[in-house]
mmCIF file of C-alpha atoms and ligand atoms in Angstrom:
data_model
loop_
_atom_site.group_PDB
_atom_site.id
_atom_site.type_symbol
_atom_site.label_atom_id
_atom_site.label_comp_id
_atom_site.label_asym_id
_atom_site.label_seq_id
_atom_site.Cartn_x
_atom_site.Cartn_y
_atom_site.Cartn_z
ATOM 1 C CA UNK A 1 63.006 60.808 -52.403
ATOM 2 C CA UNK A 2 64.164 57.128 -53.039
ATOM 3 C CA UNK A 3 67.266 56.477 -50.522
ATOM 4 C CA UNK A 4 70.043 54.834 -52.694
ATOM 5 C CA UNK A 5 73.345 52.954 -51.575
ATOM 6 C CA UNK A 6 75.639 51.843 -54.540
ATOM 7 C CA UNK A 7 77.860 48.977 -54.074
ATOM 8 C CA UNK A 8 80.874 49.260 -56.336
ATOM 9 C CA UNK A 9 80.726 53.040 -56.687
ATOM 10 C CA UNK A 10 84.585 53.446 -57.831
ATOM 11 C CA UNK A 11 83.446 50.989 -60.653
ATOM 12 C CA UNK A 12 82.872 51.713 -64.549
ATOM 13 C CA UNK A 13 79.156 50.461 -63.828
ATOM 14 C CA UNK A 14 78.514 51.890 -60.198
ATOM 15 C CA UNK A 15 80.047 55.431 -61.109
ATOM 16 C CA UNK A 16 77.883 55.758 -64.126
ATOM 17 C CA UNK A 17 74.764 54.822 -61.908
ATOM 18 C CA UNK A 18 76.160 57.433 -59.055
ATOM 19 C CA UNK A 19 75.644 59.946 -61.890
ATOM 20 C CA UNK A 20 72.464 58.498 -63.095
ATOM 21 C CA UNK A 21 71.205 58.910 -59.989
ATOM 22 C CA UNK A 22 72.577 62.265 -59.216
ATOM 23 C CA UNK A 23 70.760 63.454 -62.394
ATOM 24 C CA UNK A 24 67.274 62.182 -61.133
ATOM 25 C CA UNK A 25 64.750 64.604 -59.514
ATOM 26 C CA UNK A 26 63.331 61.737 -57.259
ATOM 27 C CA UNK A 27 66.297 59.607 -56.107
ATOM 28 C CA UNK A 28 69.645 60.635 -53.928
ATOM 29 C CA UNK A 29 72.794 58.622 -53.505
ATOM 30 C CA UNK A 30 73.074 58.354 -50.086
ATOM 31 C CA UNK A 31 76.185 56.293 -49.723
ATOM 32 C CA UNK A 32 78.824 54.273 -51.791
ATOM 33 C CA UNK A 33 80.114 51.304 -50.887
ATOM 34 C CA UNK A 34 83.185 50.058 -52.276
ATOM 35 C CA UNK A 35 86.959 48.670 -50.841
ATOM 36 C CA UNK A 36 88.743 50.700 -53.482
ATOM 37 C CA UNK A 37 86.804 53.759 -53.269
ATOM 38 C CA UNK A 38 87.270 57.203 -52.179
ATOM 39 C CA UNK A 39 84.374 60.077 -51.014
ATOM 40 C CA UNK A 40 82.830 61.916 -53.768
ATOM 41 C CA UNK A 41 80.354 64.125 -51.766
ATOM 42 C CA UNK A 42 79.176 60.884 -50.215
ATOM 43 C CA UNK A 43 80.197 58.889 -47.629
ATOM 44 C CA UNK A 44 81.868 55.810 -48.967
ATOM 45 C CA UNK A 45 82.040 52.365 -46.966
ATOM 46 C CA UNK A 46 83.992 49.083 -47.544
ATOM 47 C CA UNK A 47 81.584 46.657 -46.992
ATOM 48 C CA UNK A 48 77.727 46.304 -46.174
ATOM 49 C CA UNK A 49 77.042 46.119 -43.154
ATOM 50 C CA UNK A 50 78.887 49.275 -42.055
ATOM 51 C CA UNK A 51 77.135 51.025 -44.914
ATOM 52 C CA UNK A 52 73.924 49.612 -42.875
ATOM 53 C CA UNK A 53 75.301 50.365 -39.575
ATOM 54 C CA UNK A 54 76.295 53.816 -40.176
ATOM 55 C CA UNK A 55 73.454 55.635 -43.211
ATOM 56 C CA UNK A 56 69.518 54.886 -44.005
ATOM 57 C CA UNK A 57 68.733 54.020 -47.513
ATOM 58 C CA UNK A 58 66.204 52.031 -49.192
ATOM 59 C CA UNK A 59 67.496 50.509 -52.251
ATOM 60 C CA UNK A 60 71.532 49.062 -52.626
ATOM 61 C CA UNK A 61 72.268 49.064 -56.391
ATOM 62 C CA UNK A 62 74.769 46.283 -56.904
ATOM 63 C CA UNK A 63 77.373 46.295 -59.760
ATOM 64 C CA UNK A 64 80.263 44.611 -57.697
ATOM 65 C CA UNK A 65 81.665 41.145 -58.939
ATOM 66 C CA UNK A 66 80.678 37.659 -59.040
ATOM 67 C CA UNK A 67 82.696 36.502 -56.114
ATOM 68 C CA UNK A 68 81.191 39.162 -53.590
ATOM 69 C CA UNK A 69 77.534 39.958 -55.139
ATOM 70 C CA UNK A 70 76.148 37.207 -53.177
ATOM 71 C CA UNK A 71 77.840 38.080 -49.571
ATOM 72 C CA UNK A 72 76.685 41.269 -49.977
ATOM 73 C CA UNK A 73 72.920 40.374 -50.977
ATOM 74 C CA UNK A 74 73.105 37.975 -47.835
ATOM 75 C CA UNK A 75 73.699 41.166 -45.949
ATOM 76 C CA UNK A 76 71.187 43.602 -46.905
ATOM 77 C CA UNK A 77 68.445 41.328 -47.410
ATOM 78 C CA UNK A 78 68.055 39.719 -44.337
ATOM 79 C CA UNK A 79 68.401 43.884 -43.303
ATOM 80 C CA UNK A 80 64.893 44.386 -45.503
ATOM 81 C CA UNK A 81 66.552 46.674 -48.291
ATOM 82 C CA UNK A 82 65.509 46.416 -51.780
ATOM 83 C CA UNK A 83 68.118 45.050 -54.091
ATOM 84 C CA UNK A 84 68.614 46.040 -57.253
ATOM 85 C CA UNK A 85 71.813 43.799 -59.164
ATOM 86 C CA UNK A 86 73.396 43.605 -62.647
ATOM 87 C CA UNK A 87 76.504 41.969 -61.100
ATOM 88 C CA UNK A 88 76.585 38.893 -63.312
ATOM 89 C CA UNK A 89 77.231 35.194 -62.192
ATOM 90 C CA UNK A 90 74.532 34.394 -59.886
ATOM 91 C CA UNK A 91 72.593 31.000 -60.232
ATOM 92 C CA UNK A 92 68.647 30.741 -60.382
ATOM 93 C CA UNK A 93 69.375 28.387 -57.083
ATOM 94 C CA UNK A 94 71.452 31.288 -55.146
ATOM 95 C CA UNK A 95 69.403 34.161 -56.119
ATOM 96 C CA UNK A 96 66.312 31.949 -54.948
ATOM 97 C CA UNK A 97 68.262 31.374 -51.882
ATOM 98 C CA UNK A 98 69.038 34.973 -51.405
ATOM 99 C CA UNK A 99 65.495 36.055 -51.769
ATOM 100 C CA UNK A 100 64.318 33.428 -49.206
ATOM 101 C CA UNK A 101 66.172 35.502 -46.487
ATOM 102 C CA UNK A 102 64.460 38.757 -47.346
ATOM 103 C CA UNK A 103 61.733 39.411 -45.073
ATOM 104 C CA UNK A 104 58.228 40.171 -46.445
ATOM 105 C CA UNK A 105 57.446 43.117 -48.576
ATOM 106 C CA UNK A 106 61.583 43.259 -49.713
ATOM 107 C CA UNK A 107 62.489 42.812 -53.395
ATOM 108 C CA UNK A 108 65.632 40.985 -54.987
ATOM 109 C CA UNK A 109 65.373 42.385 -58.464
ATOM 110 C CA UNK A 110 68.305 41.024 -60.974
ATOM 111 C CA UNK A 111 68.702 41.641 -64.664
ATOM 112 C CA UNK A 112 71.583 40.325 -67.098
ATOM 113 C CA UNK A 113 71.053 42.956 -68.796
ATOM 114 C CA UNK A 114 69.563 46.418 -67.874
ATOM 115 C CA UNK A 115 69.302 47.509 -72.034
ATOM 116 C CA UNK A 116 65.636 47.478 -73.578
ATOM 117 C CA UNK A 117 67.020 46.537 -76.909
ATOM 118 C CA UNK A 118 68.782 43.570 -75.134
ATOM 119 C CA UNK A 119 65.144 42.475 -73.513
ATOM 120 C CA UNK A 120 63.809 42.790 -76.923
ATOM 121 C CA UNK A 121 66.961 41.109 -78.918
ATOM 122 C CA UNK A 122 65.968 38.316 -76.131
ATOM 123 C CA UNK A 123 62.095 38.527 -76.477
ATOM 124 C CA UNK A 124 62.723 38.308 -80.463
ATOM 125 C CA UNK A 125 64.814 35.507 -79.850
ATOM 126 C CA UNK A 126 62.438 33.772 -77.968
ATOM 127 C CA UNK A 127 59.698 34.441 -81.066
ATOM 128 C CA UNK A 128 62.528 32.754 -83.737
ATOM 129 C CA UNK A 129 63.470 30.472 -81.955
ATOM 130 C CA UNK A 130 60.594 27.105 -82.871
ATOM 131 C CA UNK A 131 61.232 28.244 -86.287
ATOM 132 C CA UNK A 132 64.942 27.371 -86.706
ATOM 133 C CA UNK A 133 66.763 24.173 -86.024
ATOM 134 C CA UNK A 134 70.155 25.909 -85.510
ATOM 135 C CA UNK A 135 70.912 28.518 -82.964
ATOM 136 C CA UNK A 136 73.373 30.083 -81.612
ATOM 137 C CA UNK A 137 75.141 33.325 -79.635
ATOM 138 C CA UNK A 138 78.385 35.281 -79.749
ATOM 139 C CA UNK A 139 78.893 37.665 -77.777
ATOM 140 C CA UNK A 140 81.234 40.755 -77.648
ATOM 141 C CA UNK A 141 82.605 42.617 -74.397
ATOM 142 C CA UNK A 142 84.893 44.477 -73.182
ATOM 143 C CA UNK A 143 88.863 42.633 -72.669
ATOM 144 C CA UNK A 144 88.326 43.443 -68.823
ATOM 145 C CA UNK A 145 85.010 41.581 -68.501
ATOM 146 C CA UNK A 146 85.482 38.809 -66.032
ATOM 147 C CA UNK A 147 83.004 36.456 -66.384
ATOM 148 C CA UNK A 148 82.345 34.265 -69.793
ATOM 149 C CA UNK A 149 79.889 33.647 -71.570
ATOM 150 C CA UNK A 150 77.792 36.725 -70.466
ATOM 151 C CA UNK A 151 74.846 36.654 -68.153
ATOM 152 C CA UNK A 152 72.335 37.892 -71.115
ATOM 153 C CA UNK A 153 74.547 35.121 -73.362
ATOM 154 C CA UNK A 154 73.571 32.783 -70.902
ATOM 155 C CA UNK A 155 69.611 33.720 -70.529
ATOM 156 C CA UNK A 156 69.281 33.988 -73.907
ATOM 157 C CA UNK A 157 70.690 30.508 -74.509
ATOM 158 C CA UNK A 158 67.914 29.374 -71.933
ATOM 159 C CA UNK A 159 65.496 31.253 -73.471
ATOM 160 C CA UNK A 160 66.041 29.649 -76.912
ATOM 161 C CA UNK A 161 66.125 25.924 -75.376
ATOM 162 C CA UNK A 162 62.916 26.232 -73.599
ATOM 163 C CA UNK A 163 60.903 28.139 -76.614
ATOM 164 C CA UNK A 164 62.019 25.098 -79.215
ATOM 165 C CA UNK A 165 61.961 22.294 -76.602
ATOM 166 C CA UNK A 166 64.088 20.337 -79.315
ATOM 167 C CA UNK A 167 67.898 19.365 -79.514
ATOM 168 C CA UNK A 168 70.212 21.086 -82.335
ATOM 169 C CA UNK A 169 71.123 18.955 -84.987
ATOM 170 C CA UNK A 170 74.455 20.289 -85.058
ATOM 171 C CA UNK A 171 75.502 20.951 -81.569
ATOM 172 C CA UNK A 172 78.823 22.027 -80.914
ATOM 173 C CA UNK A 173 81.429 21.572 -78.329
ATOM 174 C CA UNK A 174 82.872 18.531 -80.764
ATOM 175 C CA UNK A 175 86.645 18.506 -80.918
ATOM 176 C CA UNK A 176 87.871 16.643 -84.048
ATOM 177 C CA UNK A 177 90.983 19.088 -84.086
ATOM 178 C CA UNK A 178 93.225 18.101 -81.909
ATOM 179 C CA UNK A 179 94.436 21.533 -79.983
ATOM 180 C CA UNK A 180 91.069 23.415 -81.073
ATOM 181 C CA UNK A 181 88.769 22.789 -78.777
ATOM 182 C CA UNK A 182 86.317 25.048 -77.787
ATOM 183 C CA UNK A 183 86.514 26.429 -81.406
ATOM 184 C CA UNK A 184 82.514 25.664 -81.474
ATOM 185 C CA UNK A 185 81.355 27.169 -78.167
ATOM 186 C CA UNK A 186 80.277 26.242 -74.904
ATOM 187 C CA UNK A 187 76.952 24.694 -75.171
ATOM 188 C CA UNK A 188 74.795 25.994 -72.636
ATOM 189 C CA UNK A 189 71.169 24.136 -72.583
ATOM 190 C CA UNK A 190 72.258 22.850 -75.643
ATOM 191 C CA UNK A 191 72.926 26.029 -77.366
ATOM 192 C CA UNK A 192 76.372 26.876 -78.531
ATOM 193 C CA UNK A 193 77.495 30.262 -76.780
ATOM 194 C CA UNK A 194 80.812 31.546 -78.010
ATOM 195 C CA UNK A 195 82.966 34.840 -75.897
ATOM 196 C CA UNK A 196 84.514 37.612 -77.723
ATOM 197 C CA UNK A 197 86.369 39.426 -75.556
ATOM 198 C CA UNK A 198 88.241 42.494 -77.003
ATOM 199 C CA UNK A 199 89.039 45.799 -76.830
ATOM 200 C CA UNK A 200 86.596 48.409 -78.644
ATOM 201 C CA UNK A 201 83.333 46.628 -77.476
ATOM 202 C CA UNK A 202 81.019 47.472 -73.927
ATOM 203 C CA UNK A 203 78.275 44.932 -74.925
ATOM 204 C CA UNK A 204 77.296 43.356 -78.158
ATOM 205 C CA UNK A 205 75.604 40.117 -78.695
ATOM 206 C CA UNK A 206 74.481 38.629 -82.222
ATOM 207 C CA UNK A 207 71.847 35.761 -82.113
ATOM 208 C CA UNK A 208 72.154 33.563 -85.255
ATOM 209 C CA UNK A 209 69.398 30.930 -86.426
ATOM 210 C CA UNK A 210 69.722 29.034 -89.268
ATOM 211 C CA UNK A 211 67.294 26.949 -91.142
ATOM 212 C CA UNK A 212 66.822 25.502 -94.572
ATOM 213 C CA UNK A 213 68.038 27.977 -97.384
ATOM 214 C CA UNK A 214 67.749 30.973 -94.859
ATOM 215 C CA UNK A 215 69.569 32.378 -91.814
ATOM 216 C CA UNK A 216 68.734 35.402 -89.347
ATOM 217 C CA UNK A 217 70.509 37.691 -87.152
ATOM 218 C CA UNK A 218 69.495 39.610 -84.362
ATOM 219 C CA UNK A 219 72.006 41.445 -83.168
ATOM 220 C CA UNK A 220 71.984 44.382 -80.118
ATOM 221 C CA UNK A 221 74.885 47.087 -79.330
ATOM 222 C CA UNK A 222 75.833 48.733 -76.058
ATOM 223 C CA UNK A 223 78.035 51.479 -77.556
ATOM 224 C CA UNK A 224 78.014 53.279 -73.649
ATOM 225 C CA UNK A 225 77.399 52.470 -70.103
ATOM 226 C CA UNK A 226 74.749 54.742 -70.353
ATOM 227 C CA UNK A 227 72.745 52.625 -72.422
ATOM 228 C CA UNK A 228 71.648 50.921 -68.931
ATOM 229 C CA UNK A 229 70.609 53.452 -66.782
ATOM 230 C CA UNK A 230 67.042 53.875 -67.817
ATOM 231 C CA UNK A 231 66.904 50.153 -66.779
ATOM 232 C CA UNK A 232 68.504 50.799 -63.871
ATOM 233 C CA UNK A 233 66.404 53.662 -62.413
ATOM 234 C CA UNK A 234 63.630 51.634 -63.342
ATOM 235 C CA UNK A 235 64.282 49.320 -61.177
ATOM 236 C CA UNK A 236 65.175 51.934 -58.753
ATOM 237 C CA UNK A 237 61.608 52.788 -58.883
ATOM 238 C CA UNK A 238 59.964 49.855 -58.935
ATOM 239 C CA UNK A 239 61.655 47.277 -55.973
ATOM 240 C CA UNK A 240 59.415 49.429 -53.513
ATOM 241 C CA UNK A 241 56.309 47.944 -54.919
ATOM 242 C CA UNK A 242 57.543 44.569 -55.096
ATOM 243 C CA UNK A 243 58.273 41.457 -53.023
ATOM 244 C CA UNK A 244 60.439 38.690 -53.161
ATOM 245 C CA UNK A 245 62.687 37.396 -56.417
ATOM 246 C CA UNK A 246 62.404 39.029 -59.806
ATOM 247 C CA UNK A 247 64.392 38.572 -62.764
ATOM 248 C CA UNK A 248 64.475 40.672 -65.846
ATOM 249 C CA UNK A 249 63.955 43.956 -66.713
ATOM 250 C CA UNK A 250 60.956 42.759 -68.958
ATOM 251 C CA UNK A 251 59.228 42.892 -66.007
ATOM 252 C CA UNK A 252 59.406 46.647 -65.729
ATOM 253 C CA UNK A 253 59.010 47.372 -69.108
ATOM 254 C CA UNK A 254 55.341 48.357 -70.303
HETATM 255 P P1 NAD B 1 84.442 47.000 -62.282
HETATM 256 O O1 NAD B 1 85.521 45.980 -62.042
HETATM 257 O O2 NAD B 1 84.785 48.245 -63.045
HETATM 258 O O3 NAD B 1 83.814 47.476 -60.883
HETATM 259 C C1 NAD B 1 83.554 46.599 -59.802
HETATM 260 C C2 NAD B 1 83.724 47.411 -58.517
HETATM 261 O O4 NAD B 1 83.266 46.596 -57.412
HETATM 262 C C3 NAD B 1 85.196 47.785 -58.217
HETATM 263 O O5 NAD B 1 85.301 49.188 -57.996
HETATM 264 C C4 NAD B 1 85.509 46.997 -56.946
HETATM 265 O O6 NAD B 1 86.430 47.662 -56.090
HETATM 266 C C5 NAD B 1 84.127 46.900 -56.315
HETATM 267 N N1 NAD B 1 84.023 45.860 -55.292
HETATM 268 C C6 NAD B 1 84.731 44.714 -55.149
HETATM 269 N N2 NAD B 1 84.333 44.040 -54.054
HETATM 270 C C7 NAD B 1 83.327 44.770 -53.491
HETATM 271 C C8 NAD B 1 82.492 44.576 -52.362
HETATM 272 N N3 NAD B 1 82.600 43.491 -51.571
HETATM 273 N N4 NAD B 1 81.554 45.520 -52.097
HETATM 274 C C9 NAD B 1 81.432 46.613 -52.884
HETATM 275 N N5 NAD B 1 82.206 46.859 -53.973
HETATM 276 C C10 NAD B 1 83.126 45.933 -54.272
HETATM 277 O O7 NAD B 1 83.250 46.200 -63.001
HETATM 278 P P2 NAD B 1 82.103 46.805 -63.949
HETATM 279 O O8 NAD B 1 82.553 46.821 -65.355
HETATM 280 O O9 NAD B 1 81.557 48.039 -63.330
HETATM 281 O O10 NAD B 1 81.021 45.622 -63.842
HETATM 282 C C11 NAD B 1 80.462 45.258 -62.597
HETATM 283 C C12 NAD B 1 79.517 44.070 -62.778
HETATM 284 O O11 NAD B 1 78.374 44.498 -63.530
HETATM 285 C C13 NAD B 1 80.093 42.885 -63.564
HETATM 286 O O12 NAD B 1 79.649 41.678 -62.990
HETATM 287 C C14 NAD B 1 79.495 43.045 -64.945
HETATM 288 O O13 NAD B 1 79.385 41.822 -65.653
HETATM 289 C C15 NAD B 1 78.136 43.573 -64.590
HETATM 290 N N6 NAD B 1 77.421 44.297 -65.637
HETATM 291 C C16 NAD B 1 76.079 44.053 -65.717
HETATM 292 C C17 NAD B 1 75.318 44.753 -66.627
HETATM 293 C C18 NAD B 1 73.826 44.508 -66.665
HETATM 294 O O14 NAD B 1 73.129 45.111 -67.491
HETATM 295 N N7 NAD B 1 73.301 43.631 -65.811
HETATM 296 C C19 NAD B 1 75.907 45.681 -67.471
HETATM 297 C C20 NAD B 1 77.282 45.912 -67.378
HETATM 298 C C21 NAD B 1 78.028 45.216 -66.426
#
């Protein structure tokens, strides 16, 4: 039985992973830990390290926000649990950083985005992307999302800059409005990344490339939360094997 701890329990992310887990023959949810949560047949804690203090588990699922993730990564680290994080907002530098403080044989394992179809709207993406001189991604969340653009909007931005290694001829970010700027995007590595945020959405993202006389979408939907628990338990299942920093659920995926 895999020991599991999740931080942000009373969230809409962390209670839909309490039930994933719940409903899996080889995992338990040993504790929750969350400041605005209350016990739901398991003990709940504020903070990590009296989660760590007080119950034994081997894996903390993180789905907090981006101003705590890290604090609480620095805590059960160094403590040799297995992370497993879709809490958006952490740098390359800081999850490197984080990692570093693990001791041997402990895993760090982050995804933007715990959907297949989003690792495959990505790894498609990736494939289009020498072929097209214009790209670029919108993507649609949720109005109580906190963080813009998205962590996948963000990876798959990177993604696309390092597959073409060339600049966009039409770039974005230009502001020959007066009062509209921002009305082409933020460019991140060069791509232009634009933020819906609305009600009626959980996760969509559209990638757009354009090229002589032709365009072509890829476009992924998250209609439910649920859509990323198979990710998640994979993970679940996999940090005990691992060691060190590891990003993307591609990883996982056979
Ligand atoms: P939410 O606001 O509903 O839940 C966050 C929870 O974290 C709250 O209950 C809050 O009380 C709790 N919290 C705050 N500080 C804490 C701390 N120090 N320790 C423990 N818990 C703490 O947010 P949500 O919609 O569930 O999203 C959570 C995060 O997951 C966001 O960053 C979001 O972008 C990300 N997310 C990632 C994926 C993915 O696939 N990687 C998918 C969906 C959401």
């Amino acid at each position: 039985m895999i020991r599991v701890a999740v931080s942000g329990c009373a969230g809409r992310m962390g209670k839909t992973v309490v039930e994933a887990v719940d409903a899996a023959d080889d995992m338990e949810v040993v504790c929750g830990i969350d400041p605005h949560g209350a016990e739901a047949g398991f003990a709940v804690y504020p903070d990590v390290r009296t989660a760590i203090d007080n119950a034994d588990f081997d894996v903390l699922v993180d789905f907090t926000q981006p101003d705590v993730v890290a604090g609480n990564l620095a805590v059960a680290l160094p403590a040799g649990i297995d992370c497993v994080v879709g809490t958006t907002g952490l740098s390359n530098a800081t999850l490197e950083g984080l990692a570093a403080t693990a001791p041997d044989g402990t895993c760090l394992f982050y995804a933007p985005n715990f959907t297949t179809g989003a690792v495959l709207m990505m790894q498609f993406a990736k494939a289009a992307a020498p072929y097209f001189p214009e790209a670029e991604v919108i993507e649609f969340h949720h109005a109580k999302k906190k963080d813009a653009p998205s962590g996948t909007a963000v990876r798959t931005a990177q993604i696309i800059a390092e597959s073409r290694g060339f600049e966009s001829e039409a770039p974005g970010s230009e502001t020959e409005i007066e009062g509209c700027e921002g009305a082409r995007g933020a460019l991140v590595d060069g791509v232009p990344v634009h933020s819906v945020r609305s009600m009626g959405y959980v996760a969509s993202q559209e990638v757009v490339f354009g090229s002589m006389g032709q365009s072509l979408a890829i476009r992924h939907d998250s209609w439910d939360r649920t859509s990323y628990m198979p990710g998640v338990l994979l993970g679940i299942r996999s940090v005990g094997e691992e060691s060190g920093l590891i990003v993307g659920l591609e990883n996982f995926m056979a």
